Coordinates of C-alpha atoms in Angstrom, one line a residue:
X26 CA 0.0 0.0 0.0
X27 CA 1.6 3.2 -0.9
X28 CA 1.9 6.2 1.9
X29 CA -1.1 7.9 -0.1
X30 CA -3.6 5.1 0.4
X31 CA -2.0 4.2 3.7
X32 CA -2.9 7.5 5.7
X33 CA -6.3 8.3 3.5
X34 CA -7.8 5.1 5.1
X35 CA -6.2 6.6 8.5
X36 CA -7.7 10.2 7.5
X37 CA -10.9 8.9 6.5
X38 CA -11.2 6.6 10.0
X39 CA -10.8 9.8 11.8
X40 CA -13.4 11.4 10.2
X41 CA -15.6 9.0 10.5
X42 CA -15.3 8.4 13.8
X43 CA -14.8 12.2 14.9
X44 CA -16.5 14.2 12.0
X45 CA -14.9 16.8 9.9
X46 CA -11.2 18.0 11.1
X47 CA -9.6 21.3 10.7
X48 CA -6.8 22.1 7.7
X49 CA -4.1 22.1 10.7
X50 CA -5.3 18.7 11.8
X51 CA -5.0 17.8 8.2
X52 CA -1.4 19.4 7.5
X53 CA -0.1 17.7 11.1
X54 CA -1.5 14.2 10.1
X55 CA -0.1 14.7 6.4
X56 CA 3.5 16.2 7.4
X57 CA 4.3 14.8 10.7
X58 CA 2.5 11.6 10.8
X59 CA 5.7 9.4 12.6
X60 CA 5.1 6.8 10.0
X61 CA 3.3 8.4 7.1
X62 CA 4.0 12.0 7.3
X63 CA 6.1 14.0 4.7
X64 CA 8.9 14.4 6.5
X65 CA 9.4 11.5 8.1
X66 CA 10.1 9.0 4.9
X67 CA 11.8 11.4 2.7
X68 CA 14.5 13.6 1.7
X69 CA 12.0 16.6 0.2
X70 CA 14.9 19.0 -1.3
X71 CA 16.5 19.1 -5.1
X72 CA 15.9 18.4 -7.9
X73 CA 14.9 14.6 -7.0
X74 CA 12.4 15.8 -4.1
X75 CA 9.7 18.4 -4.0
X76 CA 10.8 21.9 -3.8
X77 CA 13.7 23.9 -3.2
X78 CA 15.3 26.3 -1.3
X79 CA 17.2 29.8 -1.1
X80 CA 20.2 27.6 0.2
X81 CA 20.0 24.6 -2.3
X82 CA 20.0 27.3 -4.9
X83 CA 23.3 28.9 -4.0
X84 CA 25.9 29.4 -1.1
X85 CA 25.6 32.7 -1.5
X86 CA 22.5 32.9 0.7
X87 CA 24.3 30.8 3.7
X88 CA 27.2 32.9 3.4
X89 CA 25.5 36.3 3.6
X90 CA 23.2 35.3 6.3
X91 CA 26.6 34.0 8.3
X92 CA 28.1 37.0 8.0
X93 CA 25.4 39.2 9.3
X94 CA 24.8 36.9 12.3
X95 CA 28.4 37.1 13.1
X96 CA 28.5 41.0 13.3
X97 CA 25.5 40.8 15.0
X98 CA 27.4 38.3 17.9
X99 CA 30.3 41.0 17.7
X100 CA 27.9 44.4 18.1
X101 CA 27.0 42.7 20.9
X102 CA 29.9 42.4 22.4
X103 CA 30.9 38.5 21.5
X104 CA 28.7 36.9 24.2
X105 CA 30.2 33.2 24.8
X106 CA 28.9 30.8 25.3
X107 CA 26.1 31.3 22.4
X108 CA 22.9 29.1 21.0
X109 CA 23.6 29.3 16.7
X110 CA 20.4 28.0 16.2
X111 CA 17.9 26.5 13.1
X112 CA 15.0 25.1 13.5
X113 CA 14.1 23.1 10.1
X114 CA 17.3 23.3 9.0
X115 CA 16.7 20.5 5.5
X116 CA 20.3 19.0 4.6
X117 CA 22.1 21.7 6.5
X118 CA 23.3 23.1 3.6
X119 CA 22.6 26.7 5.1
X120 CA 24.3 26.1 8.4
X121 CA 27.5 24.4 6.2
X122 CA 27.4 27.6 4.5
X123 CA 27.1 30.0 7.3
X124 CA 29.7 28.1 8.8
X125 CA 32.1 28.3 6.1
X126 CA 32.2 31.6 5.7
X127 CA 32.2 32.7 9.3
X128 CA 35.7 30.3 9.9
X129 CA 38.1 33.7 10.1
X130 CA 35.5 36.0 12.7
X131 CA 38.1 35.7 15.4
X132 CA 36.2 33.5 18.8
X133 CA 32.8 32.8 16.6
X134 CA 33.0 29.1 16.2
X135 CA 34.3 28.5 19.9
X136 CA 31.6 30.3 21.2
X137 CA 29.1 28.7 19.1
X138 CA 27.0 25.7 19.9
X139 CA 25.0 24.2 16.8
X140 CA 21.9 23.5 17.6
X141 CA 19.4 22.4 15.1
X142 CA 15.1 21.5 15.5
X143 CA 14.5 18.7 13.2
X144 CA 11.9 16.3 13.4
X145 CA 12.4 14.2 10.5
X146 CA 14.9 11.4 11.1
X147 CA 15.8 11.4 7.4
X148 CA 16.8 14.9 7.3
X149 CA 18.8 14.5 11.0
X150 CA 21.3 11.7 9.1
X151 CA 21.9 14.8 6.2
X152 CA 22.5 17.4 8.6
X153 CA 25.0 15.1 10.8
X154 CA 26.9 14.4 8.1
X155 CA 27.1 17.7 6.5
X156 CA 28.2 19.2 10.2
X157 CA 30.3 16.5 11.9
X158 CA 33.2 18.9 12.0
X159 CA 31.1 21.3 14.0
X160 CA 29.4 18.9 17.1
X161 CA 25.6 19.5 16.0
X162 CA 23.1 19.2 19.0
X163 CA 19.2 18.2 17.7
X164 CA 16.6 19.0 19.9
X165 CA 12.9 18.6 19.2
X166 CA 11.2 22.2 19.8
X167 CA 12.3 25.8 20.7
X168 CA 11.4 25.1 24.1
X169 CA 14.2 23.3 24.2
X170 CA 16.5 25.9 23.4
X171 CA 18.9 26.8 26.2
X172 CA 18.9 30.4 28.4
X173 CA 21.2 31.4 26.9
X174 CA 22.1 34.3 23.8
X175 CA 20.7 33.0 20.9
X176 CA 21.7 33.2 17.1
X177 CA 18.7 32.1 15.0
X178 CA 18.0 31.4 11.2
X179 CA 14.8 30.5 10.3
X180 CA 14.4 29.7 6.5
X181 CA 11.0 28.3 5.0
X182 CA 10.1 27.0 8.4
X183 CA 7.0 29.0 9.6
X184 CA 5.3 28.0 6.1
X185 CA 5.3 24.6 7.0
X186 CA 3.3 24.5 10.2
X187 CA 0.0 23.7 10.1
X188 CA -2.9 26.5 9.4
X189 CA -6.8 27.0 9.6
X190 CA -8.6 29.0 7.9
X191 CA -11.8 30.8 7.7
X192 CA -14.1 32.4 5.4
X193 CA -16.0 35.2 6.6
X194 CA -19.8 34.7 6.6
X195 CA -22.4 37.7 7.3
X196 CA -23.2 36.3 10.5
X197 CA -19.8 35.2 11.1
X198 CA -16.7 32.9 10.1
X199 CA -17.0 29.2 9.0
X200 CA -14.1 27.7 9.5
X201 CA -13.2 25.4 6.3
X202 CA -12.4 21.9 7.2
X203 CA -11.7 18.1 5.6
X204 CA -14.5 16.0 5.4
X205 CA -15.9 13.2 3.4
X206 CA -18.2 13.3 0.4
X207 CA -18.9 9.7 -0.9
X208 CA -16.3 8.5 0.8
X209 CA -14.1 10.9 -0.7
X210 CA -11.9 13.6 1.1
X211 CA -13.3 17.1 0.6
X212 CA -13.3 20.3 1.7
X213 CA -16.3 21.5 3.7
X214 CA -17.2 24.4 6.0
X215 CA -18.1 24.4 9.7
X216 CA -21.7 26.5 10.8
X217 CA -20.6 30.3 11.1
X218 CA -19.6 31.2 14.5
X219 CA -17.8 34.0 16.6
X220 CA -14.0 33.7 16.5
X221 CA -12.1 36.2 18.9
X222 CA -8.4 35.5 17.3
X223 CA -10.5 37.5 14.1
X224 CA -12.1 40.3 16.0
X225 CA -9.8 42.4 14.5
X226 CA -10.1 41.3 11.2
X227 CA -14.1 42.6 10.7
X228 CA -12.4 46.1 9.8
X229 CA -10.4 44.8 6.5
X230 CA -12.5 42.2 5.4
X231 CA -15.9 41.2 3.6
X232 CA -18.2 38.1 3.3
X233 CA -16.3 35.5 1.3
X234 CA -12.9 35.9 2.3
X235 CA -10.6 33.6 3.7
X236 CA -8.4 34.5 6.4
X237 CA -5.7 31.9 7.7
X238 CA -4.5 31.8 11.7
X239 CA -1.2 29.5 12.3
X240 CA -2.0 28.6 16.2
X241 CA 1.7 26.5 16.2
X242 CA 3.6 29.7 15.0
X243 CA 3.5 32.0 18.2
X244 CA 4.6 29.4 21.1
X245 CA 7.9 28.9 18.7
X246 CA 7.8 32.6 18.6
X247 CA 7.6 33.6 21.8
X248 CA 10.3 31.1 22.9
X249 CA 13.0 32.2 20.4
X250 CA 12.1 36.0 21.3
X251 CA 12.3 35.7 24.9
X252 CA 15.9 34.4 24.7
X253 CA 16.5 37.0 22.6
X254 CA 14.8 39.6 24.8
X255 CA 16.0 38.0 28.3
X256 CA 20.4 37.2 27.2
X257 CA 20.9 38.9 24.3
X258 CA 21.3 37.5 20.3
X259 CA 19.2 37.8 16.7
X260 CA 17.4 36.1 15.1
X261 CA 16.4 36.1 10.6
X262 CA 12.9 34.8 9.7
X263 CA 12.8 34.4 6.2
X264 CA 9.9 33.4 4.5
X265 CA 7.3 33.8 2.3
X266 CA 4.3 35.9 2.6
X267 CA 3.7 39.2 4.1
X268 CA 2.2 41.8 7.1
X269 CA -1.2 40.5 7.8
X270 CA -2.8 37.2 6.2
X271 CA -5.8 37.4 3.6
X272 CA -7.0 34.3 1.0
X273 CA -6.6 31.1 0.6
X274 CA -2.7 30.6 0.5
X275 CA -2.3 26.7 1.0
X276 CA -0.6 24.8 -1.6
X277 CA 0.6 21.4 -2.4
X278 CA 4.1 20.3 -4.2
X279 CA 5.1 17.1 -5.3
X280 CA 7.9 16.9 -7.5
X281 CA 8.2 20.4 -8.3
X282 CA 4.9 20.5 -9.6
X283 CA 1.6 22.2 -8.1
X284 CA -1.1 19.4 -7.2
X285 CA -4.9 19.2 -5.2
X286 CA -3.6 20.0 -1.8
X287 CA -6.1 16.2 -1.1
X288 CA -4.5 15.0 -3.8
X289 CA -1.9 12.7 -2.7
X290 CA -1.9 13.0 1.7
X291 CA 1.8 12.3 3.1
X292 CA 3.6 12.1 -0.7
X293 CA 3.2 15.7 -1.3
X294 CA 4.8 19.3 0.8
X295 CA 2.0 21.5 2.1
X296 CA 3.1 24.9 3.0
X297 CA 0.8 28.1 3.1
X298 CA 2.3 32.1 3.7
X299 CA 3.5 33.1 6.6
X300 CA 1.4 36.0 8.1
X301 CA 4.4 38.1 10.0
X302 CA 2.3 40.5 11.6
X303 CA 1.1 38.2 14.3
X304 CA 5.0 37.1 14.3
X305 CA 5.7 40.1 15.3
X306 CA 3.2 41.2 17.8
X307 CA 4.3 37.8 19.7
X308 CA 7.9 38.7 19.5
X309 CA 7.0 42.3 21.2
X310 CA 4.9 40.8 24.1
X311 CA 7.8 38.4 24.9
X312 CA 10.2 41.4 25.1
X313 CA 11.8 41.3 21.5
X314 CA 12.1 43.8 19.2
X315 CA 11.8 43.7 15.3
X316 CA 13.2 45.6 12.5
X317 CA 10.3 46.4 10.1
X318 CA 9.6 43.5 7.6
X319 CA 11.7 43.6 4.2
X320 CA 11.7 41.9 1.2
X321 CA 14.7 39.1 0.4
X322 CA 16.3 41.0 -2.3
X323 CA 16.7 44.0 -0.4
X324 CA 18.0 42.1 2.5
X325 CA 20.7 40.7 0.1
X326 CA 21.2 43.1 -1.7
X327 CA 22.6 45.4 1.6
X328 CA 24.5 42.3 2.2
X329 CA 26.6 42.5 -0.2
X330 CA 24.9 40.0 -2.7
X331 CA 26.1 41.6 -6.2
X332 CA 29.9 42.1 -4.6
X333 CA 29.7 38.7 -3.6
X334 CA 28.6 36.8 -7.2
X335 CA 31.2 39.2 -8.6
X336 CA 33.7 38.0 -6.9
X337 CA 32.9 34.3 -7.6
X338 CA 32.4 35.6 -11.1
X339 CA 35.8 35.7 -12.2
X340 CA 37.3 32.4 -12.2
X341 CA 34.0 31.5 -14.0
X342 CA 32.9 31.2 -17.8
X343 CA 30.8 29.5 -19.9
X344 CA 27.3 27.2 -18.4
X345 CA 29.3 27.6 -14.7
X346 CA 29.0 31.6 -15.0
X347 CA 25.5 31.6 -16.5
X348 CA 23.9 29.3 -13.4
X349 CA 26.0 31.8 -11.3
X350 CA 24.1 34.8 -13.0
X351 CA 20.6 32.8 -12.8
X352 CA 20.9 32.0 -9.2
X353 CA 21.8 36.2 -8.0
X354 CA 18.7 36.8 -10.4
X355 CA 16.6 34.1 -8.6
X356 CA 17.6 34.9 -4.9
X357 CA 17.1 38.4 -5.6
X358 CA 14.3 39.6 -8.4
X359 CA 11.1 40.5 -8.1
X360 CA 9.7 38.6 -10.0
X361 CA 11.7 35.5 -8.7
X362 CA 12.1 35.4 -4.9
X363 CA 13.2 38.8 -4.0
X364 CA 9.8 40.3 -2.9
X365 CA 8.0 37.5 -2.4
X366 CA 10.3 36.2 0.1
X367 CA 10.6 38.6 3.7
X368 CA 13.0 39.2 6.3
X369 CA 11.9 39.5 9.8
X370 CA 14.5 40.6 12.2
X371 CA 14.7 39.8 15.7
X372 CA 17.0 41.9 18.6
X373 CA 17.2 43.0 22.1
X374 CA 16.3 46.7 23.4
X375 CA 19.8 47.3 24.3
X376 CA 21.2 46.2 20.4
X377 CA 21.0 47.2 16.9
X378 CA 18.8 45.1 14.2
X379 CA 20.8 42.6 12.3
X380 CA 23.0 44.0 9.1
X381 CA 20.8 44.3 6.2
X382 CA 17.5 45.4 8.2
X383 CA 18.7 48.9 9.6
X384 CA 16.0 51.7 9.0

């Protein structure tokens, strides 16, 4: 039985004994399952997986974002020991990177203590042995995360965790769920009712649209800004999306390809946009502060980005220099992933934001 058939028949059990489930209930089952889910049978990144990411796409991206969480460690002082932290960390290809080009900041890799959230046991074996050299630590959860100044990059990760979402009614919001229509998984929506999470949203929106709340996003939130907030550190969210959530934005991937997001359960990626205003109204309560929200190019682009593919630029010709030129064009366009993609920075009271998201 394949891993499609094998957690419909679990899915459709639920259902029937429970009733209709939310779209987070849904993602959880299809991306964490221990024995079905996504992520715990496969290897999702490159060509011969699902998607792809800024790092797979070129070192340029680990290196920059190295760099700016090293002068970030030395504005403040060059705390040690330090937490240089990534939850969902895929291979490790953007740790290897940052690491790389962080070797000659005098102190940085003696102070540092890699420390990675990964679930998926598949991806674990990847990242241990792309970072044996540097003594990886694996822990399950930002709670987990020790009291301690704390170095964060978080790539694609908020995208992945499981949403719900609601459609505004005139007598309230129905919250659209997974149900079964002759026998068949399908979407359906609950009876209207009063949601206080959406209170707010009444002003900015009209009968019909969808609006999507990630309940998992703020606990992992609040614990990576109150380490910030209470010893000191920075933390990168980059992801895609933008300030305040509004339509439908949950998709399905499966070998590159856009498919029925009930298509294929546990053999495709399910990701939706990250909403970063809520990201950042958690990281204020918890004593954080963020640097307004920017788009990817920009970010890079006051990195350093051009200098950088320059540089590697001129020992290259030929098909080597045009996937060179392709990949600065991807990580930074905007029509490729330079405004769709955003940076949210993360600081203490007492610091400056990271390089690259200074007013």
């Amino acid at each position: 039985m394949t891993t499609t058939a094998a957690l419909t028949d679990l899915l459709t059990a639920r259902i029937r004994a429970e009733g209709p489930i939310t779209i987070a209930d849904y993602m959880a089952d299809c991306l964490l399952h221990p024995q079905l889910g996504y992520y715990a049978t496969r290897d999702p990144l490159g060509a011969k997986g699902d998607f792809i990411t800024a790092p797979e796409i070129s070192q340029m991206f680990g290196e920059l974002i190295g760099l700016a969480l090293a002068q970030a460690w030395i504005a403040q002082g060059r705390p040690r020991p330090f937490t240089l932290a990534e939850p969902g960390p895929g291979r490790g290809t953007l740790m290897a990177d940052l690491l790389r080009a962080t070797r000659g900041v005098a102190g940085f890799h003696d102070a540092a203590q890699v420390t990675l959230i990964e679930a998926s046991p598949v991806l674990r074996e990847a990242q241990r042995a792309r970072l044996a050299d540097h003594a990886p630590r694996w822990i399950e959860s930002a709670a987990q995360l020790p009291e301690a100044p704390l170095f964060l990059i978080a790539n694609e990760f908020f995208d992945a965790l499981p949403i719900r979402q609601f459609q505004r009614e005139a007598t309230g919001w129905a919250e659209r769920r997974v149900a079964l229509e002759h026998d068949r998984l399908a979407l359906a929506l609950s009876a209207p009712a009063e949601i206080p999470a959406l209170a707010h949203r009444l002003a900015d929106t009209r009968p019909g649209n969808v609006v999507e709340l990630c309940p998992a996003a703020a606990p992992v939130m609040a614990e990576i800004a109150g380490r910030i907030a209470n010893h000191g550190g920075a933390a990168l969210i980059v992801d895609y999306g933008d300030w305040r959530s509004l339509g439908d934005t949950l998709q399905a991937l499966r070998a590159h390809q856009p498919v029925g997001i009930l298509e294929c359960p546990g053999d495709a990626d399910l990701t939706a946009h990250v909403d970063f205003e809520p990201l950042a109204q958690t990281a204020h309560r918890a004593g954080a502060h963020t640097a307004p929200l920017v788009g990817q190019g920009l970010f890079l682009e006051r990195l350093g980005i051009t200098a950088r593919a320059q540089a590697l630029a001129r020992n290259l010709s030929g098909r080597a220099l045009d996937e060179l030129v392709a990949t600065h064009r991807r990580l930074r366009h905007p029509e490729e992933m330079g405004t769709l993609f955003k940076v949210l920075g993360l600081f203490p009271g007492s610091a400056s934001p990271p390089p690259g998201l200074e007013q």
